[in-house]
CSV table of C-alpha atoms in Angstrom, one decimal:
chain,number,residue,atom,x,y,z
A,179,ALA,CA,0.2,0.1,0.0
A,180,LEU,CA,2.2,2.2,-1.5
A,181,GLY,CA,4.7,2.0,1.5
A,182,TRP,CA,3.2,2.7,4.4
A,183,GLU,CA,3.9,-0.4,5.7
A,184,GLN,CA,7.4,1.0,7.0
A,185,ARG,CA,6.0,3.7,8.3
A,186,ALA,CA,3.6,1.8,10.7
A,187,ARG,CA,4.1,0.8,14.4
A,188,ILE,CA,4.1,-2.7,14.9
A,189,ASP,CA,1.0,-3.3,16.0
A,190,ASP,CA,-0.7,-0.9,13.0
A,191,HIS,CA,-2.6,-3.4,9.8
A,192,ILE,CA,-3.1,-2.4,6.3
A,193,ALA,CA,-5.2,-4.1,4.3
A,194,ARG,CA,-7.3,-4.4,1.2
A,195,TYR,CA,-11.2,-4.2,1.4
A,196,GLY,CA,-12.3,-3.6,-2.0
A,197,GLY,CA,-10.9,-2.6,-5.2
A,198,GLU,CA,-9.6,0.4,-3.8
A,199,GLU,CA,-10.4,0.4,-0.5
A,200,PHE,CA,-8.0,-0.4,2.4
A,201,VAL,CA,-9.3,-0.9,6.1
A,202,VAL,CA,-6.0,0.5,8.4
A,203,THR,CA,-6.4,-0.9,12.1
A,204,LEU,CA,-4.7,1.8,14.7
A,205,PRO,CA,-4.4,-0.2,18.3
A,206,ASN,CA,-4.1,2.3,21.1
A,207,THR,CA,-5.2,5.1,19.1
A,208,ASP,CA,-7.8,7.1,19.5
A,209,LEU,CA,-9.9,9.4,16.9
A,210,LYS,CA,-7.9,12.7,17.4
A,211,GLY,CA,-4.6,10.4,16.6
A,212,ALA,CA,-5.9,8.6,14.2
A,213,MET,CA,-7.1,11.2,11.8
A,214,VAL,CA,-3.3,12.8,12.7
A,215,ILE,CA,-1.7,9.6,11.0
A,216,VAL,CA,-4.0,9.1,8.5
A,217,GLU,CA,-3.6,13.1,7.1
A,218,ARG,CA,0.6,12.2,7.3
A,219,LEU,CA,-0.4,8.7,5.3
A,220,ARG,CA,-2.4,11.0,2.9
A,221,ALA,CA,0.4,13.7,2.1
A,222,ASP,CA,2.9,10.9,1.4
A,223,LEU,CA,1.3,9.6,-1.2
A,224,PRO,CA,3.3,10.5,-4.5
A,225,LEU,CA,1.9,13.4,-6.1
A,226,PRO,CA,2.0,12.9,-9.3
A,227,ALA,CA,2.7,9.3,-10.5
A,228,GLU,CA,4.1,7.8,-13.2
A,229,GLY,CA,1.1,5.8,-15.0
A,230,PRO,CA,0.7,3.9,-18.1
A,231,ALA,CA,3.8,4.6,-20.9
A,232,GLY,CA,5.1,7.4,-18.5
A,233,SER,CA,2.2,9.5,-18.8
A,234,GLU,CA,1.6,11.6,-14.9
A,235,MET,CA,-1.3,10.7,-13.6
A,236,LYS,CA,-3.2,12.3,-10.2
A,237,ILE,CA,-3.1,9.9,-7.4
A,238,SER,CA,-5.5,11.5,-4.7
A,239,CYS,CA,-7.3,9.8,-1.6
A,240,SER,CA,-10.7,10.1,0.8
A,241,ALA,CA,-10.5,8.4,4.1
A,242,GLY,CA,-13.3,8.1,6.7
A,243,VAL,CA,-11.8,7.5,10.1
A,244,ALA,CA,-14.1,5.8,13.4
A,245,GLU,CA,-13.0,4.7,16.9
A,246,TRP,CA,-14.2,1.7,18.4
A,247,ASP,CA,-16.2,2.7,21.4
A,248,GLY,CA,-15.7,-0.8,23.1
A,249,THR,CA,-19.5,-2.0,22.6
A,250,GLU,CA,-20.0,-2.0,18.9
A,251,THR,CA,-19.3,-4.5,16.4
A,252,VAL,CA,-16.8,-4.5,14.1
A,253,ARG,CA,-19.4,-4.4,11.4
A,254,GLU,CA,-20.7,-1.4,12.7
A,255,LEU,CA,-17.4,-0.1,13.2
A,256,VAL,CA,-16.8,-0.5,9.2
A,257,ALA,CA,-20.5,1.0,8.5
A,258,ARG,CA,-19.7,3.7,10.9
A,259,ALA,CA,-16.0,4.5,8.9
A,260,ASP,CA,-17.3,3.5,5.4
A,261,GLU,CA,-20.3,6.5,5.9
A,262,ALA,CA,-17.4,8.6,6.6
A,263,LEU,CA,-15.4,7.4,3.8
A,264,TYR,CA,-18.5,8.5,1.2
A,265,LEU,CA,-19.4,11.3,2.9
A,266,ALA,CA,-15.3,13.0,2.0
A,267,LYS,CA,-15.9,11.2,-1.7
A,268,ASN,CA,-18.9,13.5,-1.9
A,269,THR,CA,-18.1,16.6,-0.6
A,270,GLY,CA,-14.7,17.4,-2.4
A,271,ARG,CA,-12.6,14.3,-2.6
A,272,ASP,CA,-9.2,13.4,-1.7
A,273,GLN,CA,-9.5,14.6,2.3
A,274,THR,CA,-10.5,13.2,5.7
A,275,VAL,CA,-13.6,12.6,7.2
A,276,ALA,CA,-14.1,11.4,10.6
A,277,ALA,CA,-17.1,9.2,11.3
A,278,ARG,CA,-19.8,10.1,13.8
A,279,GLY,CA,-20.1,8.1,16.8
A,280,PRO,CA,-22.4,5.1,17.0
A,281,VAL,CA,-25.9,5.2,17.4
A,282,ARG,CA,-28.2,2.5,19.2
A,283,GLU,CA,-31.1,1.2,18.7
A,284,SER,CA,-33.0,4.3,20.4
A,285,GLY,CA,-31.1,6.2,17.7
A,286,THR,CA,-29.7,8.6,19.8
A,287,PRO,CA,-25.8,8.1,20.0
A,288,ALA,CA,-24.1,6.3,22.2
């Protein structure tokens, strides 16, 4: 993932989640710290990059960041991060958006 592994802490992990999507886990990191780390990762992307036949192509990165509240399932956590990712994509791209806190069945934030 563009050399990110060389800057990761020993317990951090990155994995491809879909075609162009990745999941990054940052244990023992709060939302504010995760936002800082993700912004650093975005800043480190090679811009511009070399495309096919030596052409220049722009690489951008939209990110959604969520902090686990200790009670939600992995599916709920990923859904919140995914919602933030799509908000980042739909409001201009090439930015990081923090997820809202989890919402319980009552409809109120946890």
